[in-house]
Amino acid sequence: MSGNANNLMYNYDKLDNDTREQIFTDIYDDSEWLISLVENILFVTRFEDGTVTLNMSDQLIDEVIAEALKHINRKSCEHKIHVDCGKELLLVKMDARLIIQVIINIVDNAIKYTQEGSDIYIKARKEGRYVIISIEDNGAGIPDDMKENVFDTFFTCNNEIADNRRSLGLGLSLCKTIINAHGSELELRDNTPHGCIFEFKLQLSEVHLNE
């Protein structure tokens, strides 16, 4: 970001419009990546030292998903994101801020590892006393020998560590920690015919809403 900004400062008049636009885009993308990285590191650190306290409240799951989508990476425009929460209003007990972060991280992960034009589905359905939330993509999927490690801190599907710009392997690890703190599990399974499904459940609130 510093190098690109320096280039614009001292060579702006020498650059054509397309080059300037590309540099501005690169700066924006890098800043979004850095913001996400810092947020994830802060969350992981707070969970590890026990300073995170869940702020539980009753939330409509469709509103939580809508809020998460406002913060999804700019590149989501290259993918088709579909939301299906059914017709029934689902009131769920959760720490909304943290569950929003979970949805952001998993969708961003799907965007990173699927080709342009791929479909991403965010679904919510009632099952007994719980709401099941799933995030599905139709990408290449994750090899079986890597599935058990995808929630490990600093693990990526390319098994690259540290300064990989695509991912530092923090997002899914943080998601698992947050979902565990809600008394649930974050599960991964294969989509059909290909792709990934990340799924977790949250408890329904005692007060139920009907249309």
Short mmCIF file of C-alpha atoms in Angstrom, two decimals, residues 51-176:
data_model
loop_
_atom_site.label_atom_id
_atom_site.label_comp_id
_atom_site.label_asym_id
_atom_site.label_seq_id
_atom_site.Cartn_x
_atom_site.Cartn_y
_atom_site.Cartn_z
CA THR A 51 -11.28 -11.18 27.59
CA VAL A 52 -14.18 -11.84 25.21
CA THR A 53 -17.57 -12.03 26.89
CA LEU A 54 -20.51 -13.12 24.79
CA ASN A 55 -23.16 -10.43 24.52
CA MET A 56 -26.16 -12.68 23.96
CA SER A 57 -29.41 -11.31 22.61
CA ASP A 58 -32.39 -12.39 20.49
CA GLN A 59 -31.83 -11.64 16.80
CA LEU A 60 -33.64 -12.32 13.55
CA ILE A 61 -31.29 -14.48 11.53
CA ASP A 62 -32.21 -12.87 8.19
CA GLU A 63 -31.26 -9.45 9.57
CA VAL A 64 -27.94 -10.77 10.88
CA ILE A 65 -27.13 -12.28 7.47
CA ALA A 66 -28.09 -9.04 5.73
CA GLU A 67 -25.77 -7.07 8.01
CA ALA A 68 -22.90 -9.48 7.34
CA LEU A 69 -23.34 -9.12 3.59
CA LYS A 70 -22.84 -5.36 3.89
CA HIS A 71 -19.26 -6.04 4.96
CA ILE A 72 -18.36 -8.77 2.50
CA ASN A 73 -15.27 -8.24 0.39
CA ARG A 74 -15.77 -5.97 -2.63
CA LYS A 75 -15.00 -8.91 -4.92
CA SER A 76 -18.30 -10.50 -3.98
CA CYS A 77 -19.69 -8.74 -7.06
CA GLU A 78 -17.79 -11.37 -9.08
CA HIS A 79 -19.86 -14.12 -7.43
CA LYS A 80 -23.57 -14.81 -7.04
CA ILE A 81 -24.60 -14.78 -3.39
CA HIS A 82 -28.04 -16.23 -2.62
CA VAL A 83 -29.85 -16.08 0.73
CA ASP A 84 -32.66 -18.45 1.73
CA CYS A 85 -34.08 -18.17 5.25
CA GLY A 86 -37.46 -19.62 4.42
CA LYS A 87 -40.77 -17.90 5.08
CA GLU A 88 -40.79 -18.21 8.87
CA LEU A 89 -39.16 -15.48 10.94
CA LEU A 90 -36.39 -17.15 12.93
CA LEU A 91 -35.44 -15.51 16.22
CA VAL A 92 -32.11 -16.81 17.46
CA LYS A 93 -30.11 -16.33 20.66
CA MET A 94 -26.57 -15.22 19.80
CA ASP A 95 -23.80 -12.67 20.06
CA ALA A 96 -24.76 -10.94 16.82
CA ARG A 97 -21.42 -9.17 16.35
CA LEU A 98 -19.52 -12.44 16.51
CA ILE A 99 -21.92 -14.43 14.34
CA ILE A 100 -21.73 -11.66 11.73
CA GLN A 101 -17.95 -12.12 11.79
CA VAL A 102 -18.38 -15.87 11.28
CA ILE A 103 -20.57 -15.34 8.21
CA ILE A 104 -18.18 -12.73 6.81
CA ASN A 105 -15.16 -15.01 7.24
CA ILE A 106 -16.77 -18.08 5.68
CA VAL A 107 -18.23 -16.18 2.72
CA ASP A 108 -14.94 -14.36 2.14
CA ASN A 109 -13.22 -17.74 2.21
CA ALA A 110 -15.65 -19.05 -0.42
CA ILE A 111 -14.99 -15.98 -2.57
CA LYS A 112 -11.21 -16.49 -2.34
CA TYR A 113 -11.25 -20.16 -3.26
CA THR A 114 -13.90 -20.34 -5.97
CA GLN A 115 -13.73 -19.08 -9.52
CA GLU A 116 -15.43 -15.92 -10.71
CA GLY A 117 -19.14 -16.40 -11.31
CA SER A 118 -19.50 -19.16 -8.71
CA ASP A 119 -22.67 -19.44 -6.63
CA ILE A 120 -22.58 -19.03 -2.86
CA TYR A 121 -25.68 -19.92 -0.83
CA ILE A 122 -26.42 -18.80 2.72
CA LYS A 123 -29.30 -20.81 4.15
CA ALA A 124 -31.11 -20.94 7.47
CA ARG A 125 -33.72 -23.49 8.48
CA LYS A 126 -35.49 -24.47 11.66
CA GLU A 127 -34.77 -27.91 13.06
CA GLY A 128 -36.34 -28.64 16.41
CA ARG A 129 -35.12 -26.12 18.98
CA TYR A 130 -32.34 -24.91 16.71
CA VAL A 131 -31.69 -22.94 13.55
CA ILE A 132 -29.22 -24.53 11.16
CA ILE A 133 -27.11 -22.03 9.22
CA SER A 134 -25.19 -23.29 6.21
CA ILE A 135 -22.89 -21.54 3.75
CA GLU A 136 -22.41 -23.47 0.54
CA ASP A 137 -20.28 -22.96 -2.56
CA ASN A 138 -19.82 -24.84 -5.83
CA GLY A 139 -16.05 -24.50 -6.07
CA ALA A 140 -13.45 -27.24 -6.31
CA GLY A 141 -13.91 -28.27 -2.68
CA ILE A 142 -11.30 -29.27 -0.11
CA PRO A 143 -9.32 -32.53 -0.40
CA ASP A 144 -10.18 -35.17 2.21
CA ASP A 145 -6.66 -35.18 3.65
CA MET A 146 -6.93 -31.46 4.43
CA LYS A 147 -10.43 -31.38 5.93
CA GLU A 148 -9.34 -32.18 9.49
CA ASN A 149 -6.86 -29.27 9.45
CA VAL A 150 -8.90 -26.46 7.90
CA PHE A 151 -9.85 -25.08 11.32
CA ASP A 152 -6.26 -25.02 12.57
CA THR A 153 -4.73 -21.58 13.10
CA PHE A 154 -2.39 -20.54 10.26
CA PHE A 155 -3.42 -23.46 8.04
CA THR A 156 -4.50 -22.74 4.45
CA CYS A 157 -5.60 -25.09 1.70
CA ASN A 158 -2.32 -24.42 -0.04
CA ASN A 159 -0.57 -25.18 3.26
CA GLU A 160 1.17 -21.83 3.06
CA ILE A 161 2.12 -19.97 6.23
CA ALA A 162 2.64 -16.35 7.30
CA ASP A 163 2.50 -13.75 4.53
CA ASN A 164 0.20 -15.32 1.98
CA ARG A 165 -2.01 -12.42 0.86
CA ARG A 166 -4.98 -14.66 0.17
CA SER A 167 -5.22 -15.95 3.71
CA LEU A 168 -3.34 -16.27 6.95
CA GLY A 169 -5.42 -19.21 8.04
CA LEU A 170 -7.05 -17.23 10.84
CA GLY A 171 -10.59 -16.86 9.52
CA LEU A 172 -11.89 -20.41 9.86
CA SER A 173 -10.04 -20.99 13.13
CA LEU A 174 -11.74 -17.93 14.58
CA CYS A 175 -15.12 -19.09 13.24
CA LYS A 176 -14.76 -22.43 15.00
#
